[in-house]
């Protein structure tokens, strides 16, 4: 049923609730300073309440990685996961949750064990789904960042991705949209590689594949600031965090409207979304049935 285009819809993208980072950042100890996350609990609760109030309802709510701050094997991780799940359970039951793995969820250099552990807790580390004629791909970007301890898992994702893009072509989907934690790039496709983007040769290879497949947009987090850019019809959208801000942005969520021709999005602070909801311009786009 979801293979068919039925008119415009929207979804909510969030990133980096990252329970524990605000305290760790404040005390200057990002390895062990994450022993409190009351601030993040409040922000995640505010995000869920804001989403629940929206009318019409979003088709889903995707969280683009770094669900918690505690790296695999660290002291507070289980408690952080438990508390985030408690908050997310209050999401309206008609709004499905989609989880994307981030570096804090599976480690900067993931292993089979860390990925298995994530999958037990949050679901598959990569998968695809359809909504109203649009094909969505969730990728494990850590396998592109550093797969040295699990090269076979990276290879498996690559094979799977090629198969999925062939499926998309066969079904003549309206759009293909990708979710991953680490951005391909922050502003320009040829920018230098650092902690917040993918290595240049890896980036080029992925972007070539995405161009050929006609992918319109990639949504990510990781940067804790809003950023992004376009390259040959592919838009890279980098959303700031629900949790700790590393720049000038406010804690927020992105509203993404999918129409027949295009993908339109706007970042809202949690306060804005809570008090005013979605602005008229985006609501009007949703009201235009084909």
Short mmCIF file of C-alpha atoms in Angstrom, two decimals:
data_model
loop_
_atom_site.label_atom_id
_atom_site.label_comp_id
_atom_site.label_asym_id
_atom_site.label_seq_id
_atom_site.Cartn_x
_atom_site.Cartn_y
_atom_site.Cartn_z
CA UNK A 1 0.00 0.00 0.00
CA UNK A 2 2.80 2.44 0.88
CA UNK A 3 4.35 2.05 -2.60
CA UNK A 4 1.68 4.45 -3.92
CA UNK A 5 1.93 8.24 -3.89
CA UNK A 6 -1.16 9.64 -2.16
CA UNK A 7 -0.23 13.29 -1.87
CA UNK A 8 1.97 15.42 0.37
CA UNK A 9 2.91 14.36 3.91
CA UNK A 10 5.46 15.33 6.50
CA UNK A 11 7.73 13.78 9.11
CA UNK A 12 9.80 15.06 12.02
CA UNK A 13 13.57 14.68 12.18
CA UNK A 14 15.48 15.00 15.43
CA UNK A 15 19.10 14.26 16.25
CA UNK A 16 21.45 13.83 19.18
CA UNK A 17 19.29 13.74 22.31
CA UNK A 18 22.62 12.38 23.66
CA UNK A 19 21.74 11.93 27.33
CA UNK A 20 24.82 12.93 29.38
CA UNK A 21 26.69 15.24 27.01
CA UNK A 22 25.53 18.54 28.54
CA UNK A 23 27.11 17.76 31.92
CA UNK A 24 30.19 16.17 30.31
CA UNK A 25 30.69 19.23 28.08
CA UNK A 26 30.16 21.65 30.96
CA UNK A 27 32.78 19.96 33.17
CA UNK A 28 35.17 19.41 30.26
CA UNK A 29 35.27 15.62 30.59
CA UNK A 30 33.54 14.07 27.60
CA UNK A 31 34.80 10.58 28.51
CA UNK A 32 33.55 10.24 32.09
CA UNK A 33 31.61 13.39 32.91
CA UNK A 34 28.23 12.10 31.73
CA UNK A 35 26.85 11.12 35.16
CA UNK A 36 23.83 13.46 34.97
CA UNK A 37 21.28 14.00 32.21
CA UNK A 38 18.28 15.65 33.87
CA UNK A 39 18.57 18.57 31.43
CA UNK A 40 18.37 16.24 28.41
CA UNK A 41 15.40 14.36 29.87
CA UNK A 42 13.47 17.65 30.04
CA UNK A 43 14.40 18.55 26.46
CA UNK A 44 13.44 15.11 25.12
CA UNK A 45 10.13 15.34 27.01
CA UNK A 46 9.51 18.76 25.49
CA UNK A 47 10.26 17.35 22.01
CA UNK A 48 7.80 14.47 22.48
CA UNK A 49 5.08 16.79 23.83
CA UNK A 50 5.55 19.21 20.91
CA UNK A 51 5.27 16.35 18.38
CA UNK A 52 2.20 14.88 20.06
CA UNK A 53 0.36 18.22 19.77
CA UNK A 54 0.89 18.60 16.02
CA UNK A 55 -2.14 18.47 13.77
CA UNK A 56 -2.16 16.81 11.29
CA UNK A 57 0.13 14.18 12.79
CA UNK A 58 3.55 13.52 11.24
CA UNK A 59 3.88 10.17 9.46
CA UNK A 60 6.88 9.28 11.66
CA UNK A 61 9.57 10.70 13.96
CA UNK A 62 13.19 9.83 13.09
CA UNK A 63 16.09 10.27 15.52
CA UNK A 64 19.37 10.55 13.58
CA UNK A 65 21.77 9.00 16.06
CA UNK A 66 23.62 9.64 19.31
CA UNK A 67 20.62 8.65 21.34
CA UNK A 68 22.83 8.66 24.43
CA UNK A 69 26.32 9.91 25.29
CA UNK A 70 27.81 6.88 27.07
CA UNK A 71 30.00 4.95 24.62
CA UNK A 72 29.73 1.13 24.53
CA UNK A 73 31.07 -0.33 27.78
CA UNK A 74 30.88 2.90 29.81
CA UNK A 75 29.37 3.30 33.23
CA UNK A 76 26.13 5.26 32.68
CA UNK A 77 25.10 3.88 29.34
CA UNK A 78 22.36 1.48 30.49
CA UNK A 79 20.74 4.12 32.70
CA UNK A 80 20.83 6.67 29.87
CA UNK A 81 19.19 4.19 27.48
CA UNK A 82 16.53 3.31 30.03
CA UNK A 83 15.67 6.96 30.67
CA UNK A 84 15.49 7.84 26.98
CA UNK A 85 13.16 4.88 26.32
CA UNK A 86 10.95 6.02 29.20
CA UNK A 87 10.58 9.46 27.59
CA UNK A 88 10.03 8.11 24.06
CA UNK A 89 7.31 5.70 25.22
CA UNK A 90 5.08 8.76 25.59
CA UNK A 91 5.20 9.49 21.85
CA UNK A 92 1.69 9.23 20.36
CA UNK A 93 1.20 5.58 19.40
CA UNK A 94 0.14 6.63 15.88
CA UNK A 95 3.57 8.18 15.24
CA UNK A 96 6.15 5.46 14.51
CA UNK A 97 9.69 6.01 15.82
CA UNK A 98 12.67 5.45 13.51
CA UNK A 99 16.14 5.09 15.06
CA UNK A 100 19.48 5.74 13.34
CA UNK A 101 22.74 4.57 14.94
CA UNK A 102 25.35 7.19 15.85
CA UNK A 103 28.97 6.97 16.95
CA UNK A 104 28.05 7.10 20.65
CA UNK A 105 25.50 4.32 20.13
CA UNK A 106 27.92 1.83 18.54
CA UNK A 107 31.38 3.40 19.09
CA UNK A 108 33.68 5.47 16.86
CA UNK A 109 35.19 2.19 15.68
CA UNK A 110 32.25 -0.21 15.89
CA UNK A 111 32.59 -3.96 16.35
CA UNK A 112 30.20 -6.81 15.69
CA UNK A 113 29.43 -6.82 19.44
CA UNK A 114 28.65 -3.10 19.73
CA UNK A 115 26.40 -3.24 16.66
CA UNK A 116 24.63 -6.40 17.92
CA UNK A 117 24.04 -4.68 21.24
CA UNK A 118 22.55 -1.62 19.51
CA UNK A 119 20.29 -3.83 17.37
CA UNK A 120 18.96 -5.63 20.45
CA UNK A 121 18.17 -2.29 22.07
CA UNK A 122 16.95 -0.10 19.21
CA UNK A 123 16.42 -2.20 16.08
CA UNK A 124 18.43 -2.76 12.90
CA UNK A 125 21.44 -0.55 12.23
CA UNK A 126 20.40 -0.22 8.57
CA UNK A 127 17.05 -0.82 6.86
CA UNK A 128 14.58 0.67 4.40
CA UNK A 129 10.88 1.53 4.47
CA UNK A 130 8.19 3.07 2.27
CA UNK A 131 5.80 5.89 3.12
CA UNK A 132 3.27 7.05 0.53
CA UNK A 133 5.35 6.35 -2.56
CA UNK A 134 8.59 7.62 -1.02
CA UNK A 135 11.49 5.26 -0.30
CA UNK A 136 13.51 5.85 2.87
CA UNK A 137 16.93 4.38 3.61
CA UNK A 138 18.50 4.31 7.08
CA UNK A 139 22.27 3.79 6.98
CA UNK A 140 24.93 2.97 9.57
CA UNK A 141 27.40 5.78 8.86
CA UNK A 142 29.97 4.43 11.35
CA UNK A 143 30.71 1.69 8.82
CA UNK A 144 31.79 4.48 6.44
CA UNK A 145 33.71 6.33 9.17
CA UNK A 146 35.82 3.43 10.47
CA UNK A 147 34.97 -0.20 9.74
CA UNK A 148 38.46 -1.50 10.56
CA UNK A 149 37.14 -3.87 13.25
CA UNK A 150 34.19 -5.18 11.20
CA UNK A 151 35.03 -4.90 7.46
CA UNK A 152 32.62 -7.71 6.58
CA UNK A 153 29.72 -5.71 8.07
CA UNK A 154 30.60 -2.70 5.93
CA UNK A 155 30.70 -4.93 2.87
CA UNK A 156 27.29 -6.38 3.78
CA UNK A 157 25.77 -2.89 4.05
CA UNK A 158 27.28 -1.93 0.67
CA UNK A 159 25.78 -5.00 -1.03
CA UNK A 160 22.43 -4.35 0.66
CA UNK A 161 22.42 -0.67 -0.37
CA UNK A 162 23.02 -1.56 -4.04
CA UNK A 163 20.12 -4.03 -3.87
CA UNK A 164 17.85 -1.41 -2.27
CA UNK A 165 18.66 1.19 -4.92
CA UNK A 166 17.79 -1.38 -7.61
CA UNK A 167 14.43 -1.95 -5.84
CA UNK A 168 13.77 1.79 -5.76
CA UNK A 169 14.42 2.07 -9.48
CA UNK A 170 12.09 -0.83 -10.25
CA UNK A 171 9.23 0.66 -8.23
CA UNK A 172 9.63 4.14 -9.75
CA UNK A 173 9.36 5.79 -6.34
CA UNK A 174 8.49 9.47 -6.03
CA UNK A 175 11.62 10.35 -4.02
CA UNK A 176 14.44 8.55 -2.22
CA UNK A 177 15.50 10.03 1.13
CA UNK A 178 18.45 8.88 3.27
CA UNK A 179 18.98 9.10 7.05
CA UNK A 180 22.43 8.68 8.59
CA UNK A 181 24.22 10.08 11.62
CA UNK A 182 27.44 11.53 10.18
CA UNK A 183 26.96 14.05 7.35
CA UNK A 184 28.58 13.43 3.98
CA UNK A 185 29.71 17.07 4.20
CA UNK A 186 28.81 20.10 6.31
CA UNK A 187 28.77 22.86 3.69
CA UNK A 188 30.65 21.90 0.51
CA UNK A 189 31.13 18.48 -1.08
CA UNK A 190 34.88 19.05 -1.48
CA UNK A 191 35.57 20.33 2.05
CA UNK A 192 38.37 18.76 4.09
CA UNK A 193 37.67 15.71 6.22
CA UNK A 194 37.37 16.10 10.00
CA UNK A 195 35.50 14.52 12.91
CA UNK A 196 32.14 15.88 11.72
CA UNK A 197 32.05 14.60 8.12
CA UNK A 198 33.07 11.57 6.09
CA UNK A 199 36.51 11.06 4.59
CA UNK A 200 36.77 12.55 1.09
CA UNK A 201 37.22 9.40 -1.00
CA UNK A 202 34.43 7.61 0.90
CA UNK A 203 32.20 10.68 0.51
CA UNK A 204 32.84 10.86 -3.25
CA UNK A 205 32.00 7.19 -3.73
CA UNK A 206 28.74 7.44 -1.75
CA UNK A 207 27.70 10.67 -3.47
CA UNK A 208 28.31 9.17 -6.90
CA UNK A 209 26.08 6.24 -5.97
CA UNK A 210 23.41 8.60 -4.58
CA UNK A 211 23.49 10.82 -7.72
CA UNK A 212 23.06 7.83 -10.00
CA UNK A 213 20.09 6.67 -7.94
CA UNK A 214 18.48 10.12 -8.00
CA UNK A 215 18.51 10.55 -4.22
CA UNK A 216 17.16 14.00 -3.37
CA UNK A 217 18.13 14.49 0.26
CA UNK A 218 20.31 13.10 3.05
CA UNK A 219 19.36 14.04 6.62
CA UNK A 220 21.89 13.73 9.43
CA UNK A 221 22.90 15.03 12.87
CA UNK A 222 26.27 14.63 14.68
CA UNK A 223 27.34 18.29 14.30
CA UNK A 224 25.14 19.73 17.10
CA UNK A 225 24.59 22.76 14.84
CA UNK A 226 22.50 23.36 11.73
CA UNK A 227 24.44 23.16 8.46
CA UNK A 228 24.17 21.73 4.98
CA UNK A 229 24.55 22.36 1.28
CA UNK A 230 23.66 21.02 -2.15
CA UNK A 231 25.54 19.23 -4.88
CA UNK A 232 24.11 18.26 -8.28
CA UNK A 233 20.54 18.01 -7.04
CA UNK A 234 21.40 16.21 -3.78
CA UNK A 235 20.74 18.21 -0.63
CA UNK A 236 22.75 17.46 2.51
CA UNK A 237 20.71 18.54 5.55
CA UNK A 238 22.54 18.69 8.90
CA UNK A 239 20.21 19.23 11.87
CA UNK A 240 21.21 20.55 15.25
CA UNK A 241 20.58 18.60 18.44
CA UNK A 242 17.62 18.07 20.71
CA UNK A 243 20.30 17.94 23.42
CA UNK A 244 23.63 19.76 23.82
CA UNK A 245 24.26 22.67 21.42
CA UNK A 246 27.83 23.26 20.25
CA UNK A 247 27.00 26.40 18.28
CA UNK A 248 24.44 29.22 18.25
CA UNK A 249 21.36 27.12 17.49
CA UNK A 250 18.59 26.28 19.93
CA UNK A 251 17.42 22.81 20.97
CA UNK A 252 15.05 21.81 18.21
CA UNK A 253 13.49 19.54 15.61
CA UNK A 254 13.18 19.69 11.84
CA UNK A 255 9.81 19.53 10.09
CA UNK A 256 10.14 17.94 6.63
CA UNK A 257 7.32 18.24 4.09
CA UNK A 258 7.41 15.90 1.09
CA UNK A 259 5.47 17.11 -1.95
CA UNK A 260 5.11 15.79 -5.46
CA UNK A 261 8.02 17.90 -6.75
CA UNK A 262 10.22 18.62 -3.78
CA UNK A 263 11.30 18.16 -0.18
CA UNK A 264 10.89 21.28 1.96
CA UNK A 265 12.14 21.53 5.52
CA UNK A 266 12.48 23.96 8.36
CA UNK A 267 14.22 23.73 11.74
CA UNK A 268 12.08 24.82 14.71
CA UNK A 269 13.22 25.45 18.25
CA UNK A 270 11.38 23.22 20.74
CA UNK A 271 9.73 26.32 22.20
CA UNK A 272 8.50 27.48 18.78
CA UNK A 273 7.14 24.07 17.85
CA UNK A 274 5.47 23.66 21.26
CA UNK A 275 3.80 27.06 21.27
CA UNK A 276 3.01 27.74 17.61
CA UNK A 277 3.15 24.40 15.79
CA UNK A 278 3.92 24.29 12.06
CA UNK A 279 3.68 27.56 10.13
CA UNK A 280 0.91 28.18 7.61
CA UNK A 281 3.17 28.01 4.55
CA UNK A 282 4.07 24.36 5.28
CA UNK A 283 0.51 23.45 6.27
CA UNK A 284 -0.71 24.84 2.94
CA UNK A 285 1.70 22.55 1.11
CA UNK A 286 0.26 19.57 2.97
CA UNK A 287 -3.29 20.61 2.12
CA UNK A 288 -2.62 20.51 -1.66
CA UNK A 289 -3.87 17.10 -2.66
CA UNK A 290 -2.78 15.93 -6.10
#
